[in-house]
Amino acid sequence: MIRSTDLIERLRRERPDTMAEIARIREAQRERGWKLIRLDEEAFAQAEAEAEKAVSRLIDKRIAGLILIGSPREQSLLRQIAAQVPTVYIGRDLASIGVASVSADDLLGARLATRHLIELGHRRIAHISGGGGAGAARREKSYRAVMAEAGLQP
């Protein structure tokens, strides 16, 4: 039985992939008759403590679940939140700490992109790093592995 319930959508950055996830969330929410509560960046201010307070207030309102996008980032806080209310975190793989999450497969994505370029006949393929961003190291590792398998210099 599907019941009307409240969900929170936590939006940290306005990115196309995040916006696509939000569109799917909104579609599912409408189909099920759920109420969606969206908190913008200012609701969380700039500190994890503010995020924790905002989430606590929502939990106190007896929400049925949380969809967190990008914040909070503190793993102990995420575990604490998930222990209180069903939670899905979008943007980072948190299975290792027991929090349901949705994230990109960085290894597979970089592998497929690099192989595609090689199959098109390209031999000098550059990788532009994402720096210290989420998934950047995994993408570069995959790129380097595919280049090595093809006998090409990264």
Coordinates of N, CA, C and O in Angstrom, one line a residue:
M1 N 0.8 -1.2 0.0 CA 0.0 0.0 0.0 C 0.9 1.2 0.0 O 1.8 1.4 0.8
I2 N 0.6 2.1 -0.9 CA 1.4 3.4 -1.0 C 0.7 4.4 -0.2 O -0.5 4.7 -0.4
R3 N 1.3 5.1 0.7 CA 0.7 6.1 1.5 C 1.3 7.5 1.2 O 2.5 7.6 0.8
S4 N 0.6 8.5 1.4 CA 1.1 9.9 1.2 C 2.1 10.1 2.3 O 1.9 9.8 3.5
T5 N 3.2 10.7 1.9 CA 4.3 10.9 2.9 C 5.1 12.1 2.5 O 5.0 12.6 1.4
D6 N 6.0 12.5 3.3 CA 6.9 13.6 3.0 C 8.3 13.1 2.7 O 8.8 12.1 3.3
L7 N 8.9 13.7 1.7 CA 10.3 13.4 1.4 C 11.0 14.7 1.3 O 10.5 15.8 1.1
I8 N 12.3 14.7 1.6 CA 13.2 15.9 1.4 C 14.1 15.7 0.2 O 14.6 14.6 0.0
E9 N 14.2 16.7 -0.6 CA 15.2 16.7 -1.6 C 16.2 17.7 -1.3 O 15.9 18.9 -1.1
R10 N 17.5 17.3 -1.1 CA 18.5 18.2 -0.7 C 19.4 18.5 -1.9 O 20.0 17.6 -2.5
L11 N 19.3 19.7 -2.4 CA 20.0 20.1 -3.6 C 21.2 21.0 -3.3 O 21.1 22.1 -2.8
R12 N 22.4 20.4 -3.6 CA 23.6 21.2 -3.3 C 24.1 21.9 -4.5 O 24.6 23.1 -4.4
R13 N 24.1 21.3 -5.6 CA 24.6 22.0 -6.8 C 23.6 21.7 -8.0 O 23.0 20.7 -8.1
E14 N 23.4 22.7 -8.8 CA 22.5 22.7 -9.9 C 23.3 22.1 -11.1 O 23.9 22.8 -11.9
R15 N 23.4 20.8 -11.2 CA 24.2 20.1 -12.2 C 23.2 19.3 -13.1 O 22.2 18.8 -12.6
P16 N 23.4 19.2 -14.4 CA 22.5 18.4 -15.2 C 22.2 17.0 -14.8 O 21.0 16.6 -14.8
D17 N 23.2 16.3 -14.3 CA 22.9 14.9 -13.9 C 22.1 14.9 -12.6 O 21.2 14.1 -12.4
T18 N 22.4 15.8 -11.7 CA 21.6 16.0 -10.5 C 20.1 16.4 -10.8 O 19.2 15.8 -10.3
M19 N 20.0 17.3 -11.8 CA 18.7 17.7 -12.2 C 17.9 16.6 -12.8 O 16.7 16.5 -12.6
A20 N 18.5 15.7 -13.5 CA 17.8 14.6 -14.1 C 17.3 13.7 -13.0 O 16.2 13.1 -13.1
E21 N 18.1 13.4 -12.0 CA 17.7 12.6 -10.8 C 16.5 13.3 -10.2 O 15.6 12.6 -9.8
I22 N 16.6 14.6 -10.0 CA 15.5 15.3 -9.3 C 14.2 15.1 -10.2 O 13.1 14.9 -9.6
A23 N 14.3 15.2 -11.5 CA 13.1 15.0 -12.3 C 12.5 13.7 -12.1 O 11.3 13.5 -12.0
R24 N 13.3 12.6 -12.0 CA 12.8 11.3 -11.8 C 12.2 11.1 -10.4 O 11.2 10.5 -10.2
I25 N 12.8 11.8 -9.4 CA 12.3 11.8 -8.1 C 10.9 12.4 -8.1 O 9.9 11.9 -7.5
R26 N 10.8 13.6 -8.7 CA 9.5 14.3 -8.8 C 8.4 13.5 -9.5 O 7.3 13.5 -9.0
E27 N 8.8 12.8 -10.5 CA 7.8 12.0 -11.3 C 7.3 10.9 -10.4 O 6.1 10.6 -10.3
A28 N 8.2 10.2 -9.7 CA 7.8 9.1 -8.8 C 7.0 9.7 -7.6 O 6.0 9.0 -7.2
Q29 N 7.4 10.8 -7.1 CA 6.6 11.4 -6.0 C 5.2 11.8 -6.4 O 4.3 11.5 -5.7
R30 N 5.0 12.3 -7.6 CA 3.7 12.6 -8.1 C 2.9 11.4 -8.3 O 1.7 11.3 -8.0
E31 N 3.5 10.3 -8.9 CA 2.8 9.1 -9.1 C 2.3 8.4 -7.9 O 1.2 7.8 -7.8
R32 N 3.0 8.6 -6.8 CA 2.6 8.0 -5.5 C 1.9 8.9 -4.6 O 1.5 8.5 -3.5
G33 N 1.7 10.1 -5.0 CA 1.0 11.1 -4.1 C 1.8 11.5 -2.9 O 1.2 11.9 -1.9
W34 N 3.1 11.5 -3.0 CA 3.9 11.9 -1.9 C 4.1 13.4 -1.9 O 3.9 14.0 -2.9
K35 N 4.3 14.0 -0.8 CA 4.7 15.4 -0.7 C 6.2 15.5 -0.7 O 6.9 14.8 0.1
L36 N 6.7 16.4 -1.5 CA 8.1 16.6 -1.6 C 8.5 17.9 -1.0 O 7.9 19.0 -1.3
I37 N 9.5 17.9 -0.1 CA 10.0 19.1 0.5 C 11.4 19.4 0.0 O 12.2 18.5 0.1
R38 N 11.6 20.5 -0.6 CA 12.9 20.8 -1.1 C 13.6 21.9 -0.3 O 13.0 23.0 -0.1
L39 N 14.8 21.7 0.1 CA 15.6 22.7 0.9 C 16.7 23.1 0.0 O 17.4 22.3 -0.6
D40 N 16.9 24.4 -0.2 CA 17.9 24.9 -1.0 C 19.2 25.1 -0.2 O 19.3 24.9 1.0
E41 N 20.2 25.6 -0.9 CA 21.6 25.7 -0.3 C 21.5 26.6 1.0 O 22.2 26.3 1.9
E42 N 20.7 27.6 1.0 CA 20.7 28.5 2.2 C 20.1 27.8 3.4 O 20.4 28.1 4.5
A43 N 19.2 26.8 3.2 CA 18.6 26.1 4.3 C 19.7 25.4 5.1 O 19.5 25.2 6.3
F44 N 20.8 25.0 4.5 CA 21.9 24.3 5.1 C 23.0 25.2 5.5 O 24.0 24.8 6.1
A45 N 22.9 26.5 5.2 CA 23.9 27.5 5.4 C 25.2 27.0 4.9 O 25.2 26.5 3.8
Q46 N 26.3 27.1 5.6 CA 27.6 26.7 5.1 C 28.2 25.6 6.0 O 29.3 25.1 5.7
A47 N 27.6 25.2 7.0 CA 28.2 24.3 7.9 C 27.4 23.0 8.1 O 26.2 22.9 7.9
E48 N 28.2 21.9 8.4 CA 27.6 20.6 8.6 C 26.6 20.7 9.8 O 25.6 20.1 9.8
A49 N 26.9 21.5 10.8 CA 26.0 21.7 12.0 C 24.7 22.2 11.5 O 23.6 21.7 12.1
E50 N 24.6 23.1 10.6 CA 23.3 23.6 10.1 C 22.6 22.5 9.3 O 21.4 22.4 9.4
A51 N 23.3 21.7 8.6 CA 22.7 20.6 7.9 C 22.1 19.6 8.9 O 20.9 19.1 8.7
E52 N 22.8 19.3 9.9 CA 22.3 18.4 10.9 C 21.1 18.9 11.6 O 20.1 18.2 11.8
K53 N 21.0 20.2 11.9 CA 19.9 20.8 12.5 C 18.7 20.7 11.6 O 17.5 20.4 12.0
A54 N 18.9 21.0 10.3 CA 17.8 21.0 9.4 C 17.2 19.6 9.2 O 16.0 19.4 9.2
V55 N 18.1 18.6 9.1 CA 17.6 17.2 9.0 C 16.9 16.8 10.3 O 15.8 16.2 10.2
S56 N 17.4 17.2 11.4 CA 16.8 16.8 12.7 C 15.4 17.4 12.8 O 14.4 16.7 13.3
R57 N 15.2 18.6 12.3 CA 13.9 19.2 12.4 C 12.9 18.5 11.5 O 11.7 18.3 11.8
L58 N 13.4 18.0 10.3 CA 12.5 17.2 9.4 C 12.2 15.9 10.0 O 11.1 15.4 9.9
I59 N 13.2 15.2 10.6 CA 12.9 13.9 11.3 C 11.9 14.1 12.4 O 11.0 13.3 12.6
D60 N 12.0 15.2 13.1 CA 11.0 15.5 14.2 C 9.6 15.6 13.6 O 8.6 15.4 14.4
K61 N 9.5 16.0 12.4 CA 8.2 16.1 11.7 C 7.7 14.8 11.3 O 6.6 14.7 10.6
R62 N 8.4 13.7 11.5 CA 8.0 12.4 11.2 C 8.0 12.1 9.7 O 7.0 11.5 9.2
I63 N 8.9 12.6 9.0 CA 9.0 12.4 7.6 C 9.2 10.9 7.3 O 9.8 10.2 8.2
A64 N 8.9 10.4 6.2 CA 9.0 9.0 5.9 C 10.3 8.6 5.3 O 10.7 7.5 5.3
G65 N 11.0 9.6 4.7 CA 12.3 9.3 4.1 C 13.0 10.6 3.7 O 12.5 11.6 3.6
L66 N 14.3 10.4 3.4 CA 15.2 11.5 3.0 C 15.9 11.1 1.7 O 16.4 10.0 1.5
I67 N 16.0 12.0 0.8 CA 16.9 11.9 -0.4 C 17.8 13.1 -0.2 O 17.4 14.2 -0.3
L68 N 19.1 12.8 0.0 CA 20.1 13.8 0.2 C 21.0 13.9 -1.0 O 21.5 12.8 -1.5
I69 N 21.2 15.1 -1.5 CA 22.1 15.3 -2.7 C 23.2 16.2 -2.3 O 23.1 17.4 -2.1
G70 N 24.4 15.6 -2.1 CA 25.6 16.4 -1.9 C 25.9 16.8 -0.5 O 27.1 17.2 -0.2
S71 N 25.0 16.8 0.4 CA 25.3 17.3 1.8 C 24.2 16.7 2.7 O 23.1 16.5 2.3
P72 N 24.5 16.4 3.9 CA 25.8 16.6 4.6 C 26.9 15.6 4.1 O 26.5 14.6 3.5
R73 N 28.1 15.9 4.3 CA 29.2 15.0 3.8 C 29.8 14.1 4.9 O 30.5 13.1 4.7
E74 N 29.7 14.5 6.2 CA 30.3 13.8 7.3 C 29.7 12.4 7.4 O 28.5 12.3 7.6
Q75 N 30.5 11.4 7.3 CA 30.0 10.0 7.2 C 29.3 9.6 8.5 O 28.3 8.9 8.5
S76 N 29.8 10.0 9.7 CA 29.2 9.6 10.9 C 27.8 10.2 11.0 O 26.8 9.6 11.5
L77 N 27.6 11.5 10.5 CA 26.3 12.1 10.5 C 25.4 11.4 9.6 O 24.2 11.2 9.9
L78 N 25.9 11.0 8.4 CA 25.0 10.2 7.4 C 24.6 8.9 8.0 O 23.4 8.5 7.9
R79 N 25.5 8.2 8.7 CA 25.1 7.0 9.4 C 24.0 7.2 10.4 O 23.0 6.5 10.5
Q80 N 24.2 8.3 11.2 CA 23.2 8.6 12.2 C 21.8 9.0 11.6 O 20.8 8.5 12.1
I81 N 21.8 9.7 10.6 CA 20.6 10.1 9.9 C 19.9 8.8 9.4 O 18.7 8.6 9.6
A82 N 20.7 8.0 8.7 CA 20.1 6.8 8.1 C 19.6 5.8 9.1 O 18.6 5.0 8.8
A83 N 20.1 5.8 10.3 CA 19.6 5.0 11.4 C 18.2 5.5 11.9 O 17.5 4.7 12.5
Q84 N 17.9 6.7 11.7 CA 16.6 7.3 12.2 C 15.5 7.3 11.1 O 14.3 7.3 11.5
V85 N 15.9 7.4 9.9 CA 14.8 7.5 8.8 C 15.4 6.9 7.5 O 16.6 7.1 7.3
P86 N 14.6 6.2 6.7 CA 15.1 5.7 5.5 C 15.8 6.8 4.6 O 15.1 7.9 4.4
T87 N 17.0 6.6 4.2 CA 17.8 7.6 3.5 C 18.4 7.1 2.3 O 18.9 6.0 2.3
V88 N 18.4 7.9 1.2 CA 19.2 7.6 0.0 C 20.0 8.8 -0.3 O 19.5 10.0 -0.3
Y89 N 21.3 8.6 -0.5 CA 22.3 9.7 -0.7 C 22.6 9.6 -2.2 O 23.1 8.6 -2.7
I90 N 22.5 10.7 -2.9 CA 22.8 10.8 -4.3 C 24.1 11.5 -4.5 O 24.3 12.6 -4.1
G91 N 25.0 10.8 -5.3 CA 26.3 11.5 -5.6 C 27.5 10.8 -5.1 O 28.6 11.1 -5.6
R92 N 27.4 9.9 -4.2 CA 28.6 9.2 -3.6 C 28.2 7.8 -3.2 O 27.1 7.6 -2.6
D93 N 29.1 6.8 -3.4 CA 28.8 5.5 -3.0 C 29.1 5.4 -1.5 O 30.2 5.5 -1.0
L94 N 28.0 5.1 -0.7 CA 28.2 5.0 0.7 C 27.8 3.6 1.3 O 27.5 3.5 2.5
A95 N 27.9 2.6 0.4 CA 27.5 1.3 0.8 C 28.5 0.8 2.0 O 28.0 0.1 2.9
S96 N 29.7 1.3 2.0 CA 30.7 0.8 3.0 C 30.3 1.3 4.4 O 30.7 0.7 5.4
I97 N 29.4 2.3 4.5 CA 29.0 2.8 5.8 C 27.5 2.4 6.0 O 26.9 2.9 7.0
G98 N 26.9 1.6 5.2 CA 25.6 1.2 5.4 C 24.5 2.2 5.0 O 23.3 2.1 5.5
V99 N 24.8 3.1 4.1 CA 23.8 4.1 3.7 C 23.5 3.9 2.2 O 24.4 3.8 1.4
A100 N 22.2 3.7 1.9 CA 21.8 3.5 0.5 C 22.2 4.7 -0.3 O 22.1 5.8 0.1
S101 N 22.7 4.5 -1.5 CA 23.2 5.6 -2.3 C 23.1 5.3 -3.8 O 23.0 4.1 -4.2
V102 N 23.1 6.4 -4.6 CA 23.1 6.3 -6.0 C 24.3 7.1 -6.5 O 24.4 8.3 -6.1
S103 N 25.2 6.5 -7.3 CA 26.3 7.3 -7.8 C 26.7 6.7 -9.1 O 26.3 5.6 -9.5
A104 N 27.5 7.5 -9.8 CA 28.0 7.1 -11.1 C 29.0 6.0 -11.0 O 29.8 5.9 -10.0
D105 N 29.1 5.1 -12.0 CA 30.2 4.1 -12.1 C 31.4 4.7 -12.8 O 31.5 4.7 -14.0
D106 N 32.2 5.4 -12.0 CA 33.3 6.2 -12.6 C 34.3 5.3 -13.4 O 34.8 5.6 -14.5
L107 N 34.6 4.1 -12.9 CA 35.5 3.1 -13.6 C 34.9 2.7 -14.9 O 35.6 2.8 -15.9
L108 N 33.7 2.3 -14.9 CA 33.0 1.9 -16.2 C 32.9 3.0 -17.2 O 33.2 2.9 -18.4
G109 N 32.5 4.2 -16.7 CA 32.3 5.4 -17.6 C 33.6 5.7 -18.3 O 33.7 5.9 -19.5
A110 N 34.7 5.8 -17.5 CA 36.0 6.1 -18.1 C 36.5 5.1 -19.1 O 37.1 5.3 -20.1
R111 N 36.3 3.8 -18.7 CA 36.7 2.7 -19.5 C 35.9 2.7 -20.9 O 36.5 2.6 -21.9
L112 N 34.6 2.9 -20.8 CA 33.8 3.0 -22.1 C 34.2 4.1 -22.9 O 34.3 4.0 -24.2
A113 N 34.4 5.3 -22.3 CA 34.8 6.5 -23.1 C 36.2 6.3 -23.8 O 36.3 6.6 -25.0
T114 N 37.1 5.8 -23.0 CA 38.5 5.6 -23.6 C 38.5 4.5 -24.7 O 39.0 4.7 -25.8
R115 N 37.8 3.4 -24.4 CA 37.7 2.4 -25.5 C 37.0 2.9 -26.7 O 37.4 2.6 -27.9
H116 N 36.0 3.7 -26.6 CA 35.3 4.2 -27.7 C 36.2 5.1 -28.6 O 36.2 4.9 -29.8
L117 N 37.0 5.9 -28.0 CA 38.0 6.7 -28.7 C 39.0 5.9 -29.4 O 39.4 6.1 -30.6
I118 N 39.5 4.8 -28.8 CA 40.4 3.9 -29.4 C 39.8 3.2 -30.6 O 40.4 3.1 -31.6
E119 N 38.6 2.7 -30.4 CA 37.9 2.0 -31.5 C 37.6 3.0 -32.7 O 37.5 2.5 -33.8
L120 N 37.6 4.3 -32.4 CA 37.4 5.2 -33.5 C 38.7 5.5 -34.2 O 38.8 6.2 -35.2
G121 N 39.8 4.9 -33.7 CA 41.1 5.0 -34.3 C 42.0 6.1 -33.7 O 43.2 6.3 -34.1
H122 N 41.6 6.7 -32.6 CA 42.4 7.7 -31.9 C 43.5 7.0 -31.2 O 43.3 5.9 -30.6
R123 N 44.7 7.5 -31.2 CA 45.8 6.9 -30.5 C 46.4 7.9 -29.4 O 47.1 7.5 -28.5
R124 N 46.3 9.2 -29.6 CA 46.8 10.2 -28.7 C 45.6 10.7 -27.9 O 44.9 11.6 -28.4
I125 N 45.3 10.1 -26.8 CA 44.1 10.5 -26.0 C 44.5 11.0 -24.7 O 45.2 10.4 -23.9
A126 N 44.1 12.3 -24.4 CA 44.4 12.9 -23.2 C 43.3 12.7 -22.1 O 42.2 12.5 -22.5
H127 N 43.7 12.7 -20.9 CA 42.8 12.7 -19.8 C 42.9 14.0 -19.0 O 44.0 14.3 -18.6
I128 N 41.8 14.7 -18.8 CA 41.9 15.9 -18.0 C 41.3 15.5 -16.7 O 40.1 15.2 -16.6
S129 N 42.1 15.6 -15.7 CA 41.7 15.2 -14.3 C 40.6 16.1 -13.7 O 40.5 17.2 -14.0
G130 N 39.9 15.4 -12.9 CA 38.9 16.2 -12.1 C 39.5 16.6 -10.7 O 38.8 17.0 -9.8
G131 N 40.8 16.6 -10.7 CA 41.5 17.0 -9.4 C 41.2 16.1 -8.3 O 41.2 14.9 -8.4
G132 N 40.8 16.7 -7.2 CA 40.4 15.9 -6.0 C 38.9 15.7 -5.9 O 38.5 15.2 -4.9
G133 N 38.2 15.9 -7.0 CA 36.8 15.7 -7.0 C 36.4 14.3 -6.9 O 37.2 13.4 -7.1
A134 N 35.1 14.1 -6.5 CA 34.6 12.7 -6.3 C 34.8 11.9 -7.6 O 34.4 12.4 -8.7
G135 N 35.4 10.8 -7.5 CA 35.5 9.9 -8.7 C 36.7 10.2 -9.6 O 37.0 9.4 -10.5
A136 N 37.3 11.3 -9.4 CA 38.4 11.7 -10.3 C 39.5 10.6 -10.4 O 40.0 10.3 -11.5
A137 N 40.0 10.2 -9.2 CA 41.1 9.2 -9.2 C 40.6 7.9 -9.9 O 41.4 7.2 -10.6
R138 N 39.4 7.4 -9.6 CA 38.9 6.2 -10.3 C 38.8 6.3 -11.8 O 39.2 5.4 -12.5
R139 N 38.4 7.5 -12.3 CA 38.3 7.7 -13.7 C 39.7 7.7 -14.3 O 39.9 7.0 -15.4
E140 N 40.7 8.3 -13.7 CA 42.0 8.3 -14.2 C 42.6 6.9 -14.2 O 43.3 6.5 -15.2
K141 N 42.4 6.2 -13.2 CA 42.9 4.8 -13.1 C 42.4 4.0 -14.2 O 43.1 3.2 -14.9
S142 N 41.1 4.1 -14.5 CA 40.4 3.3 -15.6 C 41.0 3.7 -16.9 O 41.3 2.9 -17.8
Y143 N 41.1 5.0 -17.1 CA 41.7 5.6 -18.4 C 43.1 5.0 -18.6 O 43.4 4.5 -19.7
R144 N 43.9 5.0 -17.6 CA 45.3 4.5 -17.7 C 45.3 3.0 -18.0 O 46.1 2.5 -18.8
A145 N 44.4 2.3 -17.4 CA 44.4 0.8 -17.6 C 44.0 0.5 -19.0 O 44.6 -0.4 -19.7
V146 N 43.0 1.2 -19.6 CA 42.5 0.9 -20.9 C 43.6 1.3 -21.9 O 43.9 0.6 -22.9
M147 N 44.3 2.4 -21.7 CA 45.4 2.8 -22.5 C 46.5 1.8 -22.5 O 47.0 1.4 -23.6
A148 N 46.8 1.3 -21.4 CA 47.9 0.2 -21.2 C 47.5 -1.0 -22.0 O 48.3 -1.7 -22.7
E149 N 46.2 -1.4 -21.8 CA 45.7 -2.7 -22.5 C 45.8 -2.5 -24.0 O 46.0 -3.5 -24.7
A150 N 45.6 -1.3 -24.5 CA 45.7 -1.0 -25.9 C 47.1 -0.8 -26.4 O 47.4 -0.6 -27.6
G151 N 48.1 -0.8 -25.5 CA 49.5 -0.6 -25.8 C 49.8 0.9 -26.1 O 50.7 1.2 -26.9
L152 N 49.0 1.8 -25.6 CA 49.1 3.2 -25.8 C 49.6 3.9 -24.6 O 49.4 3.5 -23.5
Q153 N 50.4 5.0 -24.8 CA 50.9 5.8 -23.8 C 49.8 6.8 -23.3 O 49.1 7.5 -24.1
P154 N 49.6 6.9 -22.0 CA 48.6 7.8 -21.4 C 49.1 9.3 -21.6 O 50.3 9.5 -21.7

